[in-house]
Tab-separated table of C-alpha atoms in Angstrom:
chain	number	residue	atom	x	y	z
A	1	MET	CA	-15.205	39.046	-19.954
A	2	GLU	CA	-18.352	39.390	-18.275
A	3	ASN	CA	-21.280	37.022	-18.852
A	4	HIS	CA	-23.805	37.884	-21.592
A	5	GLU	CA	-26.949	36.648	-22.973
A	6	LYS	CA	-25.466	35.950	-26.231
A	7	LEU	CA	-22.176	34.046	-26.696
A	8	LEU	CA	-21.963	35.187	-30.244
A	9	ALA	CA	-24.099	37.551	-32.443
A	10	VAL	CA	-23.197	37.943	-36.087
A	11	LYS	CA	-25.033	41.109	-37.141
A	12	GLY	CA	-25.320	41.733	-40.993
A	13	ILE	CA	-21.738	40.561	-41.912
A	14	THR	CA	-20.772	41.313	-45.494
A	15	LYS	CA	-17.318	40.603	-47.070
A	16	GLU	CA	-16.448	41.891	-50.516
A	17	PHE	CA	-13.322	41.117	-52.523
A	18	HIS	CA	-11.999	42.864	-55.569
A	19	ILE	CA	-10.972	40.392	-58.147
A	20	GLY	CA	-8.992	41.126	-61.629
A	21	GLY	CA	-7.335	44.195	-62.596
A	22	VAL	CA	-7.768	47.842	-61.021
A	23	PHE	CA	-9.768	48.915	-63.909
A	24	THR	CA	-11.194	45.839	-65.431
A	25	GLY	CA	-11.893	43.886	-62.171
A	26	ALA	CA	-15.099	43.086	-60.393
A	27	THR	CA	-16.543	42.824	-56.775
A	28	LEU	CA	-17.289	39.439	-55.517
A	29	THR	CA	-19.603	39.403	-52.379
A	30	ALA	CA	-18.342	36.269	-50.564
A	31	VAL	CA	-20.618	36.855	-47.574
A	32	HIS	CA	-23.811	39.018	-47.780
A	33	GLU	CA	-25.457	40.345	-44.681
A	34	ALA	CA	-25.203	37.156	-42.535
A	35	HIS	CA	-27.253	37.087	-39.372
A	36	PHE	CA	-27.214	34.465	-36.530
A	37	ASP	CA	-26.606	34.177	-32.936
A	38	MET	CA	-25.726	31.576	-30.343
A	39	GLU	CA	-26.785	31.561	-26.657
A	40	ALA	CA	-24.176	32.086	-23.748
A	41	ASP	CA	-26.147	29.557	-21.517
A	42	LYS	CA	-26.919	26.863	-23.989
A	43	PRO	CA	-23.959	25.061	-25.632
A	44	GLU	CA	-24.839	23.827	-29.143
A	45	ILE	CA	-23.435	22.700	-32.404
A	46	PHE	CA	-24.381	25.114	-35.089
A	47	THR	CA	-23.388	24.036	-38.614
A	48	LEU	CA	-22.754	26.117	-41.789
A	49	ALA	CA	-23.348	23.951	-44.712
A	50	GLY	CA	-23.037	24.460	-48.379
A	51	GLU	CA	-21.102	23.829	-51.602
A	52	SER	CA	-17.512	24.902	-52.088
A	53	GLY	CA	-17.585	28.562	-52.716
A	54	SER	CA	-20.729	29.159	-50.667
A	55	GLY	CA	-18.934	31.678	-48.213
A	56	LYS	CA	-18.913	29.359	-45.142
A	57	SER	CA	-15.031	29.419	-44.667
A	58	THR	CA	-14.937	33.094	-45.296
A	59	LEU	CA	-17.713	33.617	-42.815
A	60	ALA	CA	-15.669	31.439	-40.181
A	61	ARG	CA	-12.448	33.592	-40.967
A	62	LEU	CA	-14.472	36.715	-40.344
A	63	ILE	CA	-15.689	35.290	-36.879
A	64	LEU	CA	-11.942	34.401	-36.011
A	65	HIS	CA	-10.899	37.983	-36.896
A	66	ASP	CA	-8.738	36.643	-39.746
A	67	LEU	CA	-10.433	38.833	-42.093
A	68	GLU	CA	-11.910	42.522	-41.887
A	69	PRO	CA	-15.581	42.717	-42.868
A	70	THR	CA	-16.776	45.244	-45.377
A	71	GLN	CA	-19.718	45.902	-43.222
A	72	GLY	CA	-21.571	44.639	-40.187
A	73	SER	CA	-20.449	43.345	-36.733
A	74	ILE	CA	-19.406	40.255	-34.762
A	75	VAL	CA	-20.324	40.519	-30.989
A	76	TYR	CA	-18.665	37.862	-28.832
A	77	GLU	CA	-19.830	38.065	-25.191
A	78	GLY	CA	-20.878	41.673	-25.588
A	79	HIS	CA	-17.694	42.927	-27.355
A	80	ASP	CA	-17.510	43.723	-31.012
A	81	VAL	CA	-14.479	41.890	-32.202
A	82	THR	CA	-14.449	43.628	-35.500
A	83	THR	CA	-13.105	46.780	-33.618
A	84	ILE	CA	-10.293	44.900	-31.970
A	85	LYS	CA	-6.929	46.668	-32.441
A	86	ARG	CA	-4.730	45.939	-29.484
A	87	ARG	CA	-2.762	42.703	-29.231
A	88	LYS	CA	-3.990	42.136	-25.572
A	89	GLU	CA	-7.630	42.393	-26.570
A	90	LEU	CA	-6.808	40.049	-29.689
A	91	MET	CA	-5.174	37.359	-27.249
A	92	GLN	CA	-8.097	37.475	-24.900
A	93	PHE	CA	-10.554	36.752	-27.657
A	94	MET	CA	-8.278	33.967	-29.180
A	95	GLN	CA	-8.163	32.365	-25.873
A	96	LYS	CA	-11.963	31.835	-25.789
A	97	VAL	CA	-12.566	31.327	-29.660
A	98	GLN	CA	-10.317	28.755	-31.078
A	99	PRO	CA	-10.075	27.073	-34.675
A	100	ILE	CA	-9.713	23.580	-35.860
A	101	PHE	CA	-8.477	23.292	-39.445
A	102	GLN	CA	-9.262	21.088	-42.301
A	103	ASN	CA	-5.848	19.372	-42.621
A	104	PRO	CA	-4.223	18.140	-39.438
A	105	PHE	CA	-0.998	17.361	-41.366
A	106	GLU	CA	-0.731	21.003	-42.300
A	107	ALA	CA	-1.286	22.380	-38.712
A	108	PHE	CA	1.963	20.781	-37.514
A	109	ASN	CA	5.568	21.289	-38.737
A	110	PRO	CA	6.939	18.007	-39.647
A	111	LEU	CA	10.177	18.869	-38.157
A	112	LYS	CA	8.747	19.663	-34.698
A	113	LYS	CA	7.530	17.475	-32.041
A	114	VAL	CA	3.880	17.675	-31.498
A	115	ASP	CA	4.141	18.171	-27.640
A	116	ARG	CA	6.022	21.307	-28.217
A	117	TYR	CA	2.798	23.045	-29.673
A	118	LEU	CA	0.794	21.963	-26.571
A	119	TYR	CA	3.299	23.491	-24.157
A	120	ALA	CA	3.627	26.473	-26.233
A	121	THR	CA	-0.100	27.013	-26.222
A	122	ALA	CA	-0.365	26.662	-22.463
A	123	MET	CA	2.478	29.261	-21.971
A	124	ASN	CA	1.336	31.662	-24.604
A	125	PHE	CA	-2.117	32.131	-23.049
A	126	GLY	CA	-0.828	32.269	-19.563
A	127	VAL	CA	-2.526	28.910	-18.529
A	128	VAL	CA	0.840	28.046	-16.662
A	129	LYS	CA	3.777	29.819	-15.794
A	130	SER	CA	6.401	27.212	-16.804
A	131	ARG	CA	6.867	24.246	-18.861
A	132	LYS	CA	7.342	22.294	-15.493
A	133	ASN	CA	3.723	22.997	-14.489
A	134	ALA	CA	2.306	22.454	-18.004
A	135	ASP	CA	2.387	18.636	-17.871
A	136	GLU	CA	-0.947	18.291	-15.966
A	137	VAL	CA	-2.757	20.789	-18.218
A	138	VAL	CA	-1.448	19.238	-21.413
A	139	ASP	CA	-2.338	15.675	-20.241
A	140	ASN	CA	-5.804	16.674	-19.269
A	141	ALA	CA	-6.567	18.203	-22.537
A	142	LEU	CA	-5.171	15.114	-24.450
A	143	LYS	CA	-7.284	12.800	-22.187
A	144	SER	CA	-10.451	14.981	-22.962
A	145	VAL	CA	-9.906	13.798	-26.683
A	146	GLY	CA	-9.099	10.060	-25.932
A	147	LEU	CA	-5.210	10.365	-25.923
A	148	SER	CA	-2.464	10.961	-23.088
A	149	LEU	CA	0.732	12.963	-22.796
A	150	GLN	CA	2.510	9.486	-22.378
A	151	GLU	CA	1.247	8.569	-25.902
A	152	VAL	CA	2.183	11.732	-27.725
A	153	ARG	CA	5.320	13.038	-25.914
A	154	GLY	CA	8.443	13.185	-28.098
A	155	ARG	CA	6.503	12.096	-31.282
A	156	TYR	CA	6.646	13.786	-34.581
A	157	PRO	CA	3.671	14.354	-36.880
A	158	HIS	CA	4.556	11.493	-39.255
A	159	GLU	CA	4.636	8.991	-36.429
A	160	LEU	CA	0.893	9.609	-35.714
A	161	SER	CA	-2.102	8.924	-37.851
A	162	GLY	CA	-4.470	11.636	-39.182
A	163	GLY	CA	-7.099	10.878	-36.657
A	164	GLN	CA	-4.612	11.202	-33.933
A	165	LEU	CA	-3.142	14.537	-35.220
A	166	GLN	CA	-6.787	15.768	-35.589
A	167	ARG	CA	-7.346	14.967	-31.894
A	168	ILE	CA	-4.181	16.530	-30.857
A	169	ALA	CA	-5.405	19.774	-32.718
A	170	VAL	CA	-8.577	19.639	-30.871
A	171	ALA	CA	-6.736	19.082	-27.547
A	172	ARG	CA	-4.407	22.059	-28.390
A	173	ALA	CA	-7.453	24.249	-28.854
A	174	LEU	CA	-9.030	23.304	-25.507
A	175	ILE	CA	-5.849	24.080	-23.401
A	176	SER	CA	-7.004	27.675	-23.420
A	177	GLN	CA	-10.342	26.548	-22.207
A	178	PRO	CA	-12.249	28.133	-25.001
A	179	ARG	CA	-16.099	28.644	-24.992
A	180	LEU	CA	-16.324	28.345	-28.797
A	181	LEU	CA	-14.609	26.087	-31.249
A	182	ILE	CA	-14.838	26.922	-34.931
A	183	ALA	CA	-14.117	23.541	-36.998
A	184	ASP	CA	-13.798	24.153	-40.736
A	185	GLU	CA	-14.259	20.773	-42.557
A	186	PRO	CA	-12.346	18.956	-39.791
A	187	VAL	CA	-13.125	15.389	-41.079
A	188	SER	CA	-12.674	15.764	-44.726
A	189	MET	CA	-8.981	14.902	-44.547
A	190	VAL	CA	-9.524	12.026	-41.995
A	191	ASP	CA	-9.753	8.371	-43.012
A	192	ALA	CA	-13.474	7.402	-43.346
A	193	SER	CA	-13.120	4.933	-40.509
A	194	LEU	CA	-12.059	7.781	-38.070
A	195	ARG	CA	-14.583	10.418	-39.110
A	196	MET	CA	-17.330	9.426	-36.735
A	197	SER	CA	-14.839	9.463	-33.741
A	198	ILE	CA	-13.924	12.938	-34.450
A	199	VAL	CA	-17.530	13.931	-35.005
A	200	ASN	CA	-18.628	12.130	-31.660
A	201	LEU	CA	-15.707	14.045	-30.138
A	202	PHE	CA	-17.349	17.426	-30.771
A	203	LYS	CA	-20.644	16.143	-29.406
A	204	ASP	CA	-18.833	15.032	-26.144
A	205	LEU	CA	-17.197	18.343	-25.877
A	206	LYS	CA	-20.502	20.216	-25.985
A	207	ASP	CA	-22.274	17.865	-23.623
A	208	THR	CA	-19.472	17.317	-21.192
A	209	HIS	CA	-17.436	20.359	-21.224
A	210	GLY	CA	-20.086	22.864	-22.383
A	211	VAL	CA	-18.134	23.990	-25.437
A	212	SER	CA	-20.178	25.302	-28.248
A	213	VAL	CA	-18.971	24.518	-31.863
A	214	ILE	CA	-19.416	26.139	-35.244
A	215	TYR	CA	-19.139	23.102	-37.554
A	216	ILE	CA	-18.345	23.855	-41.282
A	217	THR	CA	-19.136	21.212	-43.844
A	218	HIS	CA	-20.203	20.314	-47.146
A	219	ASP	CA	-21.155	16.944	-45.872
A	220	LEU	CA	-24.895	16.812	-45.051
A	221	ALA	CA	-24.644	13.385	-43.376
A	222	THR	CA	-22.214	14.575	-40.587
A	223	ALA	CA	-24.301	17.784	-40.493
A	224	TYR	CA	-27.496	15.906	-39.723
A	225	TYR	CA	-25.790	13.702	-37.156
A	226	ILE	CA	-23.985	16.337	-35.274
A	227	SER	CA	-25.918	19.529	-35.389
A	228	ASP	CA	-28.470	21.216	-33.184
A	229	ARG	CA	-29.132	24.049	-35.685
A	230	ILE	CA	-27.985	24.387	-39.290
A	231	ALA	CA	-27.599	27.399	-41.736
A	232	ILE	CA	-27.632	26.484	-45.427
A	233	MET	CA	-25.427	28.834	-47.455
A	234	LEU	CA	-25.600	29.664	-51.050
A	235	ARG	CA	-23.215	32.073	-52.933
A	236	GLY	CA	-22.558	34.020	-49.820
A	237	ASN	CA	-26.148	34.157	-48.385
A	238	ILE	CA	-27.764	32.134	-45.610
A	239	VAL	CA	-30.679	31.056	-47.455
A	240	GLU	CA	-32.493	28.633	-44.737
A	241	MET	CA	-31.557	28.341	-40.960
A	242	GLY	CA	-33.338	26.520	-38.191
A	243	HIS	CA	-33.252	23.250	-36.194
A	244	VAL	CA	-31.438	20.401	-38.056
A	245	GLU	CA	-34.425	18.152	-37.950
A	246	GLN	CA	-36.869	20.789	-39.518
A	247	VAL	CA	-34.309	22.009	-42.241
A	248	LEU	CA	-32.982	18.524	-43.365
A	249	SER	CA	-36.219	16.608	-43.078
A	250	GLU	CA	-38.599	19.020	-44.300
A	251	PRO	CA	-36.632	21.893	-46.211
A	252	LEU	CA	-38.423	24.968	-47.412
A	253	HIS	CA	-35.881	26.642	-49.676
A	254	PRO	CA	-35.567	25.167	-53.298
A	255	TYR	CA	-31.748	24.978	-52.971
A	256	THR	CA	-31.989	22.910	-49.504
A	257	LYS	CA	-34.607	20.719	-51.251
A	258	LEU	CA	-32.018	19.956	-54.092
A	259	LEU	CA	-29.250	19.181	-51.552
A	260	LYS	CA	-31.759	16.841	-49.755
A	261	GLU	CA	-32.427	15.054	-52.977
A	262	SER	CA	-28.776	14.233	-53.367
A	263	VAL	CA	-28.721	11.906	-50.317
A	264	PRO	CA	-31.106	9.302	-48.866
A	265	GLU	CA	-33.680	10.460	-46.414
A	266	PRO	CA	-32.109	11.081	-42.954
A	267	THR	CA	-32.980	8.528	-40.154
A	268	THR	CA	-31.731	7.956	-36.700
A	269	LYS	CA	-30.819	4.409	-37.735
A	270	GLU	CA	-29.105	4.627	-41.191
A	271	ARG	CA	-26.183	6.723	-42.180
A	272	TRP	CA	-25.867	8.631	-45.518
A	273	ARG	CA	-23.231	6.988	-47.754
A	274	GLU	CA	-23.670	8.753	-51.105
A	275	LYS	CA	-21.729	11.719	-51.986
A	276	ILE	CA	-23.164	14.959	-52.509
A	277	GLN	CA	-22.612	16.417	-56.023
A	278	PHE	CA	-22.394	20.233	-56.375
A	279	SER	CA	-22.272	22.645	-59.399
A	280	THR	CA	-18.930	24.096	-60.335
A	281	PHE	CA	-18.120	27.374	-58.622
A	282	GLU	CA	-18.644	30.234	-60.966
A	283	VAL	CA	-17.833	33.911	-60.152
A	284	LYS	CA	-20.712	35.126	-62.169
A	285	GLU	CA	-23.248	33.430	-59.866
A	286	PHE	CA	-22.048	35.785	-56.989
A	287	ALA	CA	-22.807	38.757	-59.279
A	288	ARG	CA	-26.195	37.620	-60.045
A	289	VAL	CA	-28.868	40.345	-59.660
A	290	GLY	CA	-31.829	39.049	-57.185
A	291	CYS	CA	-31.731	35.435	-55.821
A	292	LYS	CA	-28.481	33.511	-56.515
A	293	PHE	CA	-30.375	30.390	-57.052
A	294	THR	CA	-32.374	31.477	-60.079
A	295	GLY	CA	-30.261	29.735	-62.528
A	296	ARG	CA	-31.129	26.248	-61.131
A	297	CYS	CA	-34.516	26.979	-59.267
A	298	PRO	CA	-37.467	25.017	-60.314
A	299	CYS	CA	-39.823	27.563	-58.712
A	300	VAL	CA	-38.170	30.809	-60.189
A	301	MET	CA	-40.466	33.870	-60.524
A	302	ASP	CA	-39.881	37.165	-62.279
A	303	ILE	CA	-39.252	39.067	-58.998
A	304	CYS	CA	-36.386	36.381	-58.335
A	305	HIS	CA	-34.544	37.916	-60.967
A	306	LYS	CA	-34.966	41.508	-60.010
A	307	GLU	CA	-34.348	41.725	-56.242
A	308	ASP	CA	-32.721	39.747	-53.465
A	309	PRO	CA	-35.330	38.149	-51.327
A	310	LYS	CA	-35.765	39.026	-47.648
A	311	ASP	CA	-35.443	36.600	-44.633
A	312	TYR	CA	-38.695	35.352	-43.815
A	313	VAL	CA	-39.531	33.407	-40.716
A	314	VAL	CA	-41.663	30.274	-41.356
A	315	ASP	CA	-42.393	27.670	-38.751
A	316	GLY	CA	-39.696	28.876	-36.367
A	317	ARG	CA	-36.971	29.046	-38.972
A	318	MET	CA	-35.422	31.504	-41.313
A	319	VAL	CA	-35.894	31.099	-45.272
A	320	LYS	CA	-34.580	33.454	-47.917
A	321	CYS	CA	-37.091	32.789	-50.563
A	322	TYR	CA	-39.999	34.678	-52.244
A	323	LEU	CA	-42.192	31.531	-52.022
A	324	TYR	CA	-42.684	32.361	-48.516
A	325	ALA	CA	-43.231	36.146	-48.737
A	326	GLU	CA	-47.025	36.158	-48.059
A	327	LYS	CA	-46.591	33.765	-45.050
């Protein structure tokens, strides 16, 4: 693929699901007209943050070509991946965009030695022609995450810790030399003592290897620590997006302010330790006419109940709220 100004451009992506019966069901808009892009020549960690059911994982699956969008386009290095049909094109895309899943124990078959996954990845993407030539490639990938082939060779998943397995999952993704990793809640199933080591690993991959990361989380503590930019999602909508310092230190959207109030003030010296409490997921919230936050917003106005607010640009960031319509 050729070099392009944008590594990734998400343009008006919408995903609708039909739930319930054929005649009595309803349409749930899991992602609604999402827009954002990432520069090709500037590796970054871009975070999608929000409560469970906000649409962030659905958006990740759309980017990975795991789901077909209802409308919109996802352009990677100048190619619209939503139009991919041939296996060869899909493999080329998968080589450059790799996922990191939430549960490392589910990523590996307990009856299979973990090094087999690493060798298979190297072979499947044509990185090497035979297993005999794969040792160096596999070892280099493992070393980039603080492990080695000697430590991993011949071992089954149950013989490794959750932190080690998550690092191996990252190493596996790196074998194809991707430009973009999509990490969906990658530390939520890892022991608390190991979370920062995984988070620091993503920062190192960006700084040392030039790999961009889409980091998906409900944890604002790690989001603040790891991110360059952040997008806050609510009921399928990106309601605020910008530099992480701006968005989390001086939020504009009432929903972002609510999230901020759930944790101590972010500082460079202290870590947040409190859990963020979110509301229970309700399908009716997605079907709400107008702004999806009207049920909890302290600044709600009449127009909020009638029409979905537009995306307004304030102080260099996007905010989806009528409070900023005049600005």
